[in-house]
Structure formats: C-alpha cells, structure tokens
C-alpha cells in the first residue's frame, strides 16, 4: 500500500473507542518504521555475499574528451532519442579532484589514464604517481609524435599506448600508418588500448565499419607480442569479438562506456554472452571516465548488480584480470 492510501484510510476511519485509536496509532507507527526500512538509499548500500568490496583497477580513464564540448553538455547516451543524466566537469583541476575523490570512494587503486593533451596526463600522474598508468590518446597517426613517444617511453614518463582512437577519424587498426606504433609498443612491452567497436562520438569521420574486431586480426598476426585490449569489449560486434578472443589468447577487453551509455539490459545481454562463452578471465573493468566522473560509480554498480555474475567473476573483472594483464606481480612492473 502506498503511504497516501494508508493515510486516507487512517483519517477516514471512524473508531468507536479509545482502544481503536490506540491500535491504529500502533499500526501507523509500524507502517512508518517499515517505510523507513525500505528507503532506496539504504537498500542501495546493502551488501550481499556477491558484493565485491576489494580494490578495483580501472583500465579506461581519460583526462578529458578528444574533442571540444560546451560546458554543461550532458553525459553520452545511446541509442537516440535519449538524455544524458550528468553535466560535464570541464575545469581540469575540478575534474581531477572529483575523479580522485570518486576513485577513493570505490577503492580504485590503479587506472590506465590517457588524454590527447599529454601534459594533463602527466599532471594527473604527478599528483598520484602510484595510481595512474599514464598513456597518450592517439587521434591521428603522426610521425613526429612517434619520435616524441620514444623519448617518453625511454624516460618512463608514459607507460602505455592509447587509447588508440583513430577509428574516430575513420582509420582502421590495420592501416599502415599505425604499424610503427604497434612496433614501438612491442619494443617497450607496454599495454595498448584500442577503440575498435561499432559506436563512438558523433564525429564527421567516425566510421562504425572501421571498428569490426576482425580488423584486429592482421595487427595481432604481425605483432604477436602486442599486449592489446579492446574497449567496450567490441560492442556490439559480439561474435567477431568472441572469434578474436578464442583465436588470440593474448587479447583482452574492458567494459568501458557500455556500463552506462547503453541500456543496462543491453549491457547485461552482451556481457552475459561473453561470460557464457568462457571469457570471464579476460574481461577487465573500465569506466571510460571522460568529463563525467560521476559515471564511474554507475560503471561499478553495473558490475556489482549483474545478476549472472558470482563473487569470483566480479573479483576477476574488477581486479584479477587487469592485474594479470598488467603483470602487477612480476618484478619490474612495480612502477606500473
Ligand atoms: Zn575512451
């Protein structure tokens, strides 16, 4: 019964004795207590045996967007028509502080962080060196960048490659201009994040067709030592992603924006298929925080509440798989 219906019943009742008033008052009191116990906030905080409470590694974070958006732009959502729920935080300092606060809340102890502006990435890393794996966002292949990258890797300033977001400019992963980047990543034995999927920002040169996971095949054949992971688990190219992951055991994925951009049911359908295909040991958590740090919590929530994941599978996604991929236990990877 809803509270207003109960109150109407309470006030319209005509009791014929003091006892009736007392009984009704008692019932009313019990009703209030029960209502308090059903507070949605309290329900949200309730932990079940399946709730993961350990450290989290976020394999996909940014210091901003690779393209300009006006202040206050609502968070991304798909498919249109839909409305984003959180406005942008564009000020760099505010964005970093808010992100760090939220990372503390969710025990995110390590994050693969990239940005088009390398100085911002380095600044975040300087603020919390143990936490961030600093990496450049590659929007367009460029030979001069390659030279600079070599210097950064040699000095240990940057420690990953990507997000390789060249699909935003319609460039396929196997394009010859990207080959030297993958060679460099192999040489320095660093993790590489790539945007290879069906969806992305509404940019004029973005092409869904440049995002089929099958297009990774030549890259993986040519660069057998590449430590590559695919954002959004290649959504929605489910079968192609499974084929690539079955055939190339070194290939990992992260869940990134599909935890909060698409309808939750669509994310669960997709994730469940990958889990049922036996790939639960190679799926990593990633929030794809850009300028909406509040979405990190939503991404965590999507994994916590997945009804088909058991405690061990959540621990794998939140931590173990990324720790293995990053080789956190190996000597020499301490700086990661
Ligand atoms: Zn991203």
PDB file of N, CA, C and O in Angstrom, residues 140-183:
ATOM      1  N   UNK A 140      45.196  10.723 -34.339  1.00  0.00           N
ATOM      2  CA  UNK A 140      45.628  10.623 -35.740  1.00  0.00           C
ATOM      3  C   UNK A 140      47.077  10.142 -35.750  1.00  0.00           C
ATOM      4  O   UNK A 140      47.885  10.676 -34.983  1.00  0.00           O
ATOM      5  N   UNK A 141      47.407   9.177 -36.593  1.00  0.00           N
ATOM      6  CA  UNK A 141      48.811   8.764 -36.667  1.00  0.00           C
ATOM      7  C   UNK A 141      49.665   9.929 -37.184  1.00  0.00           C
ATOM      8  O   UNK A 141      49.232  10.661 -38.067  1.00  0.00           O
ATOM      9  N   UNK A 142      50.848  10.091 -36.607  1.00  0.00           N
ATOM     10  CA  UNK A 142      51.686  11.235 -36.956  1.00  0.00           C
ATOM     11  C   UNK A 142      53.142  10.861 -36.650  1.00  0.00           C
ATOM     12  O   UNK A 142      53.470  10.461 -35.535  1.00  0.00           O
ATOM     13  N   UNK A 143      54.004  10.991 -37.670  1.00  0.00           N
ATOM     14  CA  UNK A 143      55.386  10.546 -37.489  1.00  0.00           C
ATOM     15  C   UNK A 143      56.140  11.340 -36.439  1.00  0.00           C
ATOM     16  O   UNK A 143      57.005  10.803 -35.748  1.00  0.00           O
ATOM     17  N   UNK A 144      55.827  12.634 -36.302  1.00  0.00           N
ATOM     18  CA  UNK A 144      56.555  13.426 -35.302  1.00  0.00           C
ATOM     19  C   UNK A 144      56.199  12.955 -33.882  1.00  0.00           C
ATOM     20  O   UNK A 144      57.043  12.928 -32.999  1.00  0.00           O
ATOM     21  N   UNK A 145      54.937  12.566 -33.713  1.00  0.00           N
ATOM     22  CA  UNK A 145      54.512  12.065 -32.404  1.00  0.00           C
ATOM     23  C   UNK A 145      55.303  10.809 -32.037  1.00  0.00           C
ATOM     24  O   UNK A 145      55.702  10.612 -30.891  1.00  0.00           O
ATOM     25  N   UNK A 146      55.555   9.983 -33.055  1.00  0.00           N
ATOM     26  CA  UNK A 146      56.279   8.733 -32.804  1.00  0.00           C
ATOM     27  C   UNK A 146      57.635   8.980 -32.150  1.00  0.00           C
ATOM     28  O   UNK A 146      58.007   8.298 -31.195  1.00  0.00           O
ATOM     29  N   UNK A 147      58.353   9.960 -32.676  1.00  0.00           N
ATOM     30  CA  UNK A 147      59.667  10.317 -32.116  1.00  0.00           C
ATOM     31  C   UNK A 147      59.543  10.749 -30.663  1.00  0.00           C
ATOM     32  O   UNK A 147      60.312  10.310 -29.801  1.00  0.00           O
ATOM     33  N   UNK A 148      58.562  11.588 -30.395  1.00  0.00           N
ATOM     34  CA  UNK A 148      58.354  12.085 -29.020  1.00  0.00           C
ATOM     35  C   UNK A 148      57.980  10.941 -28.081  1.00  0.00           C
ATOM     36  O   UNK A 148      58.422  10.884 -26.938  1.00  0.00           O
ATOM     37  N   UNK A 149      57.168  10.033 -28.615  1.00  0.00           N
ATOM     38  CA  UNK A 149      56.726   8.898 -27.801  1.00  0.00           C
ATOM     39  C   UNK A 149      57.910   8.057 -27.341  1.00  0.00           C
ATOM     40  O   UNK A 149      57.974   7.631 -26.189  1.00  0.00           O
ATOM     41  N   UNK A 150      58.832   7.828 -28.266  1.00  0.00           N
ATOM     42  CA  UNK A 150      60.021   7.031 -27.958  1.00  0.00           C
ATOM     43  C   UNK A 150      60.756   7.645 -26.772  1.00  0.00           C
ATOM     44  O   UNK A 150      61.155   6.946 -25.839  1.00  0.00           O
ATOM     45  N   UNK A 151      60.906   8.964 -26.805  1.00  0.00           N
ATOM     46  CA  UNK A 151      61.592   9.673 -25.713  1.00  0.00           C
ATOM     47  C   UNK A 151      60.847   9.484 -24.400  1.00  0.00           C
ATOM     48  O   UNK A 151      61.442   9.221 -23.358  1.00  0.00           O
ATOM     49  N   UNK A 152      59.509   9.611 -24.464  1.00  0.00           N
ATOM     50  CA  UNK A 152      58.681   9.477 -23.247  1.00  0.00           C
ATOM     51  C   UNK A 152      58.776   8.067 -22.657  1.00  0.00           C
ATOM     52  O   UNK A 152      58.867   7.898 -21.447  1.00  0.00           O
ATOM     53  N   UNK A 153      58.746   7.065 -23.530  1.00  0.00           N
ATOM     54  CA  UNK A 153      58.824   5.679 -23.043  1.00  0.00           C
ATOM     55  C   UNK A 153      60.202   5.398 -22.453  1.00  0.00           C
ATOM     56  O   UNK A 153      60.308   4.757 -21.408  1.00  0.00           O
ATOM     57  N   UNK A 154      61.220   5.880 -23.140  1.00  0.00           N
ATOM     58  CA  UNK A 154      62.585   5.645 -22.657  1.00  0.00           C
ATOM     59  C   UNK A 154      62.769   6.273 -21.277  1.00  0.00           C
ATOM     60  O   UNK A 154      63.450   5.722 -20.418  1.00  0.00           O
ATOM     61  N   UNK A 155      62.135   7.431 -21.059  1.00  0.00           N
ATOM     62  CA  UNK A 155      62.271   8.129 -19.773  1.00  0.00           C
ATOM     63  C   UNK A 155      61.283   7.595 -18.725  1.00  0.00           C
ATOM     64  O   UNK A 155      61.305   8.018 -17.575  1.00  0.00           O
ATOM     65  N   UNK A 156      60.385   6.707 -19.148  1.00  0.00           N
ATOM     66  CA  UNK A 156      59.395   6.152 -18.212  1.00  0.00           C
ATOM     67  C   UNK A 156      58.306   7.144 -17.835  1.00  0.00           C
ATOM     68  O   UNK A 156      57.585   6.949 -16.854  1.00  0.00           O
ATOM     69  N   UNK A 157      58.166   8.205 -18.632  1.00  0.00           N
ATOM     70  CA  UNK A 157      57.120   9.202 -18.344  1.00  0.00           C
ATOM     71  C   UNK A 157      55.740   8.679 -18.737  1.00  0.00           C
ATOM     72  O   UNK A 157      54.773   8.869 -18.024  1.00  0.00           O
ATOM     73  N   UNK A 158      55.674   8.064 -19.914  1.00  0.00           N
ATOM     74  CA  UNK A 158      54.433   7.423 -20.360  1.00  0.00           C
ATOM     75  C   UNK A 158      54.673   5.917 -20.345  1.00  0.00           C
ATOM     76  O   UNK A 158      55.779   5.460 -20.651  1.00  0.00           O
ATOM     77  N   UNK A 159      53.636   5.158 -19.985  1.00  0.00           N
ATOM     78  CA  UNK A 159      53.849   3.722 -19.785  1.00  0.00           C
ATOM     79  C   UNK A 159      52.805   2.859 -20.468  1.00  0.00           C
ATOM     80  O   UNK A 159      52.683   1.668 -20.172  1.00  0.00           O
ATOM     81  N   UNK A 160      52.018   3.456 -21.360  1.00  0.00           N
ATOM     82  CA  UNK A 160      51.039   2.686 -22.122  1.00  0.00           C
ATOM     83  C   UNK A 160      50.880   3.342 -23.475  1.00  0.00           C
ATOM     84  O   UNK A 160      51.429   4.427 -23.729  1.00  0.00           O
ATOM     85  N   UNK A 161      50.126   2.695 -24.366  1.00  0.00           N
ATOM     86  CA  UNK A 161      49.794   3.305 -25.652  1.00  0.00           C
ATOM     87  C   UNK A 161      48.276   3.295 -25.802  1.00  0.00           C
ATOM     88  O   UNK A 161      47.631   2.276 -25.608  1.00  0.00           O
ATOM     89  N   UNK A 162      47.744   4.452 -26.181  1.00  0.00           N
ATOM     90  CA  UNK A 162      46.295   4.554 -26.368  1.00  0.00           C
ATOM     91  C   UNK A 162      45.620   5.150 -25.156  1.00  0.00           C
ATOM     92  O   UNK A 162      46.263   5.397 -24.147  1.00  0.00           O
ATOM     93  N   UNK A 163      44.441   5.390 -25.354  1.00  0.00           N
ATOM     94  CA  UNK A 163      43.553   4.822 -26.337  1.00  0.00           C
ATOM     95  C   UNK A 163      43.988   5.202 -27.743  1.00  0.00           C
ATOM     96  O   UNK A 163      44.138   6.379 -28.062  1.00  0.00           O
ATOM     97  N   UNK A 164      44.149   4.163 -28.580  1.00  0.00           N
ATOM     98  CA  UNK A 164      44.321   4.401 -29.999  1.00  0.00           C
ATOM     99  C   UNK A 164      42.910   4.644 -30.533  1.00  0.00           C
ATOM    100  O   UNK A 164      42.129   3.717 -30.722  1.00  0.00           O
ATOM    101  N   UNK A 165      42.593   5.923 -30.719  1.00  0.00           N
ATOM    102  CA  UNK A 165      41.230   6.299 -31.088  1.00  0.00           C
ATOM    103  C   UNK A 165      41.127   6.722 -32.532  1.00  0.00           C
ATOM    104  O   UNK A 165      40.281   7.552 -32.893  1.00  0.00           O
ATOM    105  N   UNK A 166      41.958   6.139 -33.376  1.00  0.00           N
ATOM    106  CA  UNK A 166      41.985   6.570 -34.778  1.00  0.00           C
ATOM    107  C   UNK A 166      40.701   6.205 -35.530  1.00  0.00           C
ATOM    108  O   UNK A 166      40.434   6.774 -36.590  1.00  0.00           O
ATOM    109  N   UNK A 167      39.911   5.289 -34.970  1.00  0.00           N
ATOM    110  CA  UNK A 167      38.607   4.991 -35.593  1.00  0.00           C
ATOM    111  C   UNK A 167      37.727   6.244 -35.608  1.00  0.00           C
ATOM    112  O   UNK A 167      36.858   6.390 -36.467  1.00  0.00           O
ATOM    113  N   UNK A 168      37.967   7.158 -34.673  1.00  0.00           N
ATOM    114  CA  UNK A 168      37.200   8.404 -34.640  1.00  0.00           C
ATOM    115  C   UNK A 168      37.456   9.223 -35.909  1.00  0.00           C
ATOM    116  O   UNK A 168      36.671  10.097 -36.266  1.00  0.00           O
ATOM    117  N   UNK A 169      38.582   8.943 -36.567  1.00  0.00           N
ATOM    118  CA  UNK A 169      38.873   9.578 -37.852  1.00  0.00           C
ATOM    119  C   UNK A 169      38.720   8.601 -39.008  1.00  0.00           C
ATOM    120  O   UNK A 169      39.275   8.824 -40.095  1.00  0.00           O
ATOM    121  N   UNK A 170      38.017   7.507 -38.766  1.00  0.00           N
ATOM    122  CA  UNK A 170      37.727   6.543 -39.832  1.00  0.00           C
ATOM    123  C   UNK A 170      38.890   5.633 -40.201  1.00  0.00           C
ATOM    124  O   UNK A 170      38.834   4.952 -41.221  1.00  0.00           O
ATOM    125  N   UNK A 171      39.961   5.635 -39.374  1.00  0.00           N
ATOM    126  CA  UNK A 171      41.155   4.839 -39.717  1.00  0.00           C
ATOM    127  C   UNK A 171      41.077   3.454 -39.069  1.00  0.00           C
ATOM    128  O   UNK A 171      40.907   3.335 -37.855  1.00  0.00           O
ATOM    129  N   UNK A 172      41.199   2.422 -39.882  1.00  0.00           N
ATOM    130  CA  UNK A 172      41.120   1.052 -39.384  1.00  0.00           C
ATOM    131  C   UNK A 172      42.400   0.671 -38.638  1.00  0.00           C
ATOM    132  O   UNK A 172      43.473   1.194 -38.937  1.00  0.00           O
ATOM    133  N   UNK A 173      42.313  -0.300 -37.720  1.00  0.00           N
ATOM    134  CA  UNK A 173      43.503  -0.667 -36.940  1.00  0.00           C
ATOM    135  C   UNK A 173      44.662  -1.197 -37.785  1.00  0.00           C
ATOM    136  O   UNK A 173      45.821  -1.037 -37.409  1.00  0.00           O
ATOM    137  N   UNK A 174      44.320  -1.818 -38.930  1.00  0.00           N
ATOM    138  CA  UNK A 174      45.383  -2.383 -39.760  1.00  0.00           C
ATOM    139  C   UNK A 174      46.009  -1.382 -40.724  1.00  0.00           C
ATOM    140  O   UNK A 174      46.856  -1.745 -41.543  1.00  0.00           O
ATOM    141  N   UNK A 175      45.643  -0.113 -40.636  1.00  0.00           N
ATOM    142  CA  UNK A 175      46.199   0.895 -41.550  1.00  0.00           C
ATOM    143  C   UNK A 175      47.721   0.998 -41.339  1.00  0.00           C
ATOM    144  O   UNK A 175      48.189   1.036 -40.198  1.00  0.00           O
ATOM    145  N   UNK A 176      48.483   1.036 -42.456  1.00  0.00           N
ATOM    146  CA  UNK A 176      49.960   1.024 -42.331  1.00  0.00           C
ATOM    147  C   UNK A 176      50.516   2.135 -41.431  1.00  0.00           C
ATOM    148  O   UNK A 176      51.567   1.951 -40.796  1.00  0.00           O
ATOM    149  N   UNK A 177      49.802   3.275 -41.351  1.00  0.00           N
ATOM    150  CA  UNK A 177      50.326   4.390 -40.544  1.00  0.00           C
ATOM    151  C   UNK A 177      50.360   4.038 -39.050  1.00  0.00           C
ATOM    152  O   UNK A 177      51.064   4.689 -38.265  1.00  0.00           O
ATOM    153  N   UNK A 178      49.603   3.009 -38.641  1.00  0.00           N
ATOM    154  CA  UNK A 178      49.592   2.634 -37.223  1.00  0.00           C
ATOM    155  C   UNK A 178      50.646   1.576 -36.892  1.00  0.00           C
ATOM    156  O   UNK A 178      50.975   1.364 -35.718  1.00  0.00           O
ATOM    157  N   UNK A 179      51.144   0.947 -37.918  1.00  0.00           N
ATOM    158  CA  UNK A 179      52.080  -0.155 -37.694  1.00  0.00           C
ATOM    159  C   UNK A 179      53.290   0.229 -36.815  1.00  0.00           C
ATOM    160  O   UNK A 179      53.626  -0.501 -35.886  1.00  0.00           O
ATOM    161  N   UNK A 180      53.937   1.394 -37.080  1.00  0.00           N
ATOM    162  CA  UNK A 180      55.090   1.754 -36.236  1.00  0.00           C
ATOM    163  C   UNK A 180      54.719   1.946 -34.761  1.00  0.00           C
ATOM    164  O   UNK A 180      55.550   1.713 -33.877  1.00  0.00           O
ATOM    165  N   UNK A 181      53.491   2.339 -34.491  1.00  0.00           N
ATOM    166  CA  UNK A 181      53.053   2.492 -33.092  1.00  0.00           C
ATOM    167  C   UNK A 181      53.028   1.130 -32.394  1.00  0.00           C
ATOM    168  O   UNK A 181      53.480   0.989 -31.271  1.00  0.00           O
ATOM    169  N   UNK A 182      52.465   0.139 -33.102  1.00  0.00           N
ATOM    170  CA  UNK A 182      52.384  -1.198 -32.501  1.00  0.00           C
ATOM    171  C   UNK A 182      53.788  -1.795 -32.339  1.00  0.00           C
ATOM    172  O   UNK A 182      54.061  -2.488 -31.354  1.00  0.00           O
ATOM    173  N   UNK A 183      54.656  -1.518 -33.308  1.00  0.00           N
ATOM    174  CA  UNK A 183      56.043  -1.993 -33.192  1.00  0.00           C
ATOM    175  C   UNK A 183      56.702  -1.390 -31.953  1.00  0.00           C
ATOM    176  O   UNK A 183      57.377  -2.081 -31.183  1.00  0.00           O
TER     177      UNK A 183
END
